[in-house]
Short mmCIF file of C-alpha atoms in Angstrom, two decimals:
data_model
loop_
_atom_site.label_atom_id
_atom_site.label_comp_id
_atom_site.label_asym_id
_atom_site.label_seq_id
_atom_site.Cartn_x
_atom_site.Cartn_y
_atom_site.Cartn_z
CA MET A 1 0.13 0.02 -0.02
CA ILE A 2 1.54 3.21 -0.94
CA GLY A 3 1.07 6.29 1.24
CA ARG A 4 1.10 9.86 0.35
CA ALA A 5 3.51 11.31 -2.09
CA ASN A 6 6.02 13.38 -0.12
CA ARG A 7 8.80 15.07 -2.30
CA ASN A 8 9.16 17.64 0.53
CA ARG A 9 8.33 15.55 3.73
CA GLU A 10 10.09 16.95 6.67
CA THR A 11 10.37 15.23 9.87
CA ASP A 12 10.50 17.53 12.99
CA CYS A 13 13.52 15.87 14.78
CA CYS A 14 16.05 13.41 14.41
CA LEU A 15 18.18 12.15 17.59
CA ALA A 16 19.72 9.13 16.09
CA GLN A 17 23.45 9.64 15.86
CA TYR A 18 26.48 7.39 15.48
CA THR A 19 30.13 8.11 16.02
CA VAL A 20 32.64 6.23 14.17
CA GLY A 21 36.31 7.34 15.05
CA THR A 22 36.03 10.98 14.81
CA VAL A 23 33.33 11.04 12.10
CA SER A 24 29.68 11.77 13.39
CA THR A 25 27.14 10.25 11.03
CA HIS A 26 23.40 11.57 11.58
CA VAL A 27 20.57 9.42 10.12
CA SER A 28 18.80 12.65 8.86
CA ASP A 29 22.16 13.71 7.02
CA VAL A 30 22.31 10.38 5.19
CA TYR A 31 18.72 10.50 4.36
CA GLN A 32 19.18 14.22 2.86
CA ARG A 33 22.29 13.21 0.81
CA PHE A 34 20.48 10.07 -0.50
CA ARG A 35 17.30 11.93 -1.08
CA GLU A 36 19.15 14.70 -3.10
CA ILE A 37 21.01 12.05 -5.27
CA CYS A 38 17.69 10.26 -6.03
CA LEU A 39 15.60 13.38 -6.82
CA SER A 40 18.34 14.70 -9.25
CA LEU A 41 17.36 12.17 -11.89
CA PRO A 42 14.76 12.67 -14.37
CA GLU A 43 11.16 12.30 -13.45
CA THR A 44 11.86 10.96 -10.02
CA SER A 45 9.64 11.24 -6.96
CA GLU A 46 9.77 10.32 -3.25
CA ILE A 47 6.89 8.19 -1.92
CA PHE A 48 6.76 7.39 1.62
CA VAL A 49 5.15 4.05 2.28
CA ASP A 50 3.17 3.88 5.58
CA ALA A 51 3.13 0.24 5.78
CA TRP A 52 6.91 -0.10 5.45
CA GLY A 53 7.57 3.17 7.41
CA HIS A 54 10.17 4.68 5.17
CA PRO A 55 10.54 6.52 1.94
CA THR A 56 10.99 4.95 -1.47
CA PHE A 57 12.15 6.73 -4.73
CA ARG A 58 10.33 6.14 -7.93
CA ASP A 59 10.85 6.91 -11.56
CA GLY A 60 8.58 7.74 -14.49
CA ALA A 61 4.77 7.76 -14.61
CA LYS A 62 4.41 4.14 -13.45
CA LEU A 63 6.41 5.06 -10.38
CA LYS A 64 8.51 1.97 -10.36
CA MET A 65 10.80 1.99 -7.30
CA PHE A 66 14.32 2.26 -7.84
CA ALA A 67 15.76 2.91 -4.27
CA SER A 68 14.81 3.15 -0.60
CA CYS A 69 16.33 4.43 2.59
CA SER A 70 15.49 4.49 6.22
CA SER A 71 13.30 7.32 7.39
CA ARG A 72 15.05 10.44 8.97
CA ASP A 73 14.02 9.40 12.20
CA ALA A 74 15.02 5.80 12.11
CA GLU A 75 17.51 4.31 14.57
CA ARG A 76 20.43 3.81 12.13
CA PRO A 77 20.83 4.80 8.36
CA GLY A 78 20.36 2.30 5.68
CA LEU A 79 20.07 2.37 1.79
CA GLY A 80 18.52 0.12 -0.63
CA MET A 81 19.19 -0.06 -4.48
CA LYS A 82 18.90 -2.65 -7.15
CA VAL A 83 22.04 -3.64 -9.20
CA GLU A 84 22.78 -6.38 -11.75
CA LEU A 85 22.97 -9.73 -9.73
CA ALA A 86 26.63 -10.18 -10.59
CA HIS A 87 27.20 -6.75 -9.03
CA GLN A 88 25.12 -7.55 -6.11
CA GLN A 89 27.22 -10.79 -5.45
CA ALA A 90 30.37 -8.98 -5.87
CA LEU A 91 29.25 -6.30 -3.09
CA VAL A 92 28.10 -8.61 -0.69
CA HIS A 93 31.12 -10.80 -0.66
CA THR A 94 33.58 -7.95 -0.65
CA ASP A 95 32.13 -5.32 1.46
CA SER A 96 30.47 -6.05 4.76
CA ARG A 97 28.16 -2.91 4.55
CA PHE A 98 26.30 -4.71 1.78
CA THR A 99 23.70 -7.39 2.32
CA VAL A 100 21.21 -9.17 0.03
CA ALA A 101 17.85 -7.36 0.64
CA ALA A 102 15.20 -9.57 2.03
CA TYR A 103 12.21 -10.57 -0.24
CA VAL A 104 13.61 -8.73 -3.33
CA GLY A 105 17.22 -9.88 -3.18
CA LYS A 106 16.63 -12.25 -5.79
CA HIS A 107 15.97 -9.29 -8.27
CA GLY A 108 19.47 -7.89 -7.41
CA TRP A 109 18.35 -5.55 -4.45
CA ILE A 110 21.00 -4.87 -2.07
CA ASN A 111 20.95 -3.06 1.54
CA MET A 112 23.91 -0.76 2.46
CA ASP A 113 24.48 -0.17 6.21
CA ALA A 114 25.36 3.55 6.20
CA ARG A 115 26.49 3.95 9.81
CA ASP A 116 30.25 4.25 8.69
CA PRO A 117 31.47 7.04 6.76
CA VAL A 118 29.71 6.90 3.28
CA ASP A 119 31.60 7.19 -0.22
CA TRP A 120 28.80 9.28 -1.73
CA ASP A 121 30.25 9.05 -5.37
CA HIS A 122 29.87 5.20 -4.92
CA VAL A 123 26.38 5.46 -3.67
CA ARG A 124 25.65 7.83 -6.60
CA GLU A 125 26.86 5.25 -9.00
CA LEU A 126 24.70 2.66 -7.53
CA VAL A 127 21.73 4.83 -7.27
CA LEU A 128 22.38 5.50 -11.18
CA GLU A 129 22.73 1.76 -11.90
CA SER A 130 19.23 1.08 -10.12
CA TYR A 131 17.66 3.84 -11.96
CA CYS A 132 18.77 2.78 -15.27
CA LEU A 133 17.70 -0.86 -14.56
CA ASN A 134 14.31 0.50 -13.48
CA ALA A 135 13.61 3.55 -15.60
CA PRO A 136 11.68 3.63 -18.89
CA LYS A 137 14.32 3.58 -21.53
CA ARG A 138 13.49 7.16 -22.58
CA LEU A 139 14.62 8.31 -18.94
CA ALA A 140 17.42 5.81 -18.70
CA LYS A 141 18.98 7.13 -22.06
CA GLN A 142 19.04 10.72 -20.36
CA VAL A 143 21.51 9.60 -17.55
CA ALA A 144 23.34 6.41 -18.74
CA PRO A 145 26.96 6.76 -19.00
CA GLY A 146 28.26 7.30 -22.72
CA THR A 147 24.89 8.42 -24.22
#
């Protein structure tokens, strides 16, 4: 069940914070950075799914989901994207932050634990891959590398 569309949804406060070494990561900061990456892609919208309790990012008129993340007020930050199956296996076997997503992992979905410092360029590449795998061809062509 899809809840209301919330392209500009704001949460009053976020107290969850993790300290890794000297780097402090706020869940709301992770959410905001991820949101900016996702919404920078053509015809993308953010939809908060009440039943799941977190935002999803969707493309095109059919609103096909290509990414999700923990909500701004979640206990810990997490990101979800779809990648090629071979890429999924490479990520989960070489980086402990990545796991195969429950239920949809067989389709290439991964979860990323974003408590540690995040390489946002890498996340942007993963989001772009997910977008191109899910978006209508006319949209994917607009952002696909080499086009």
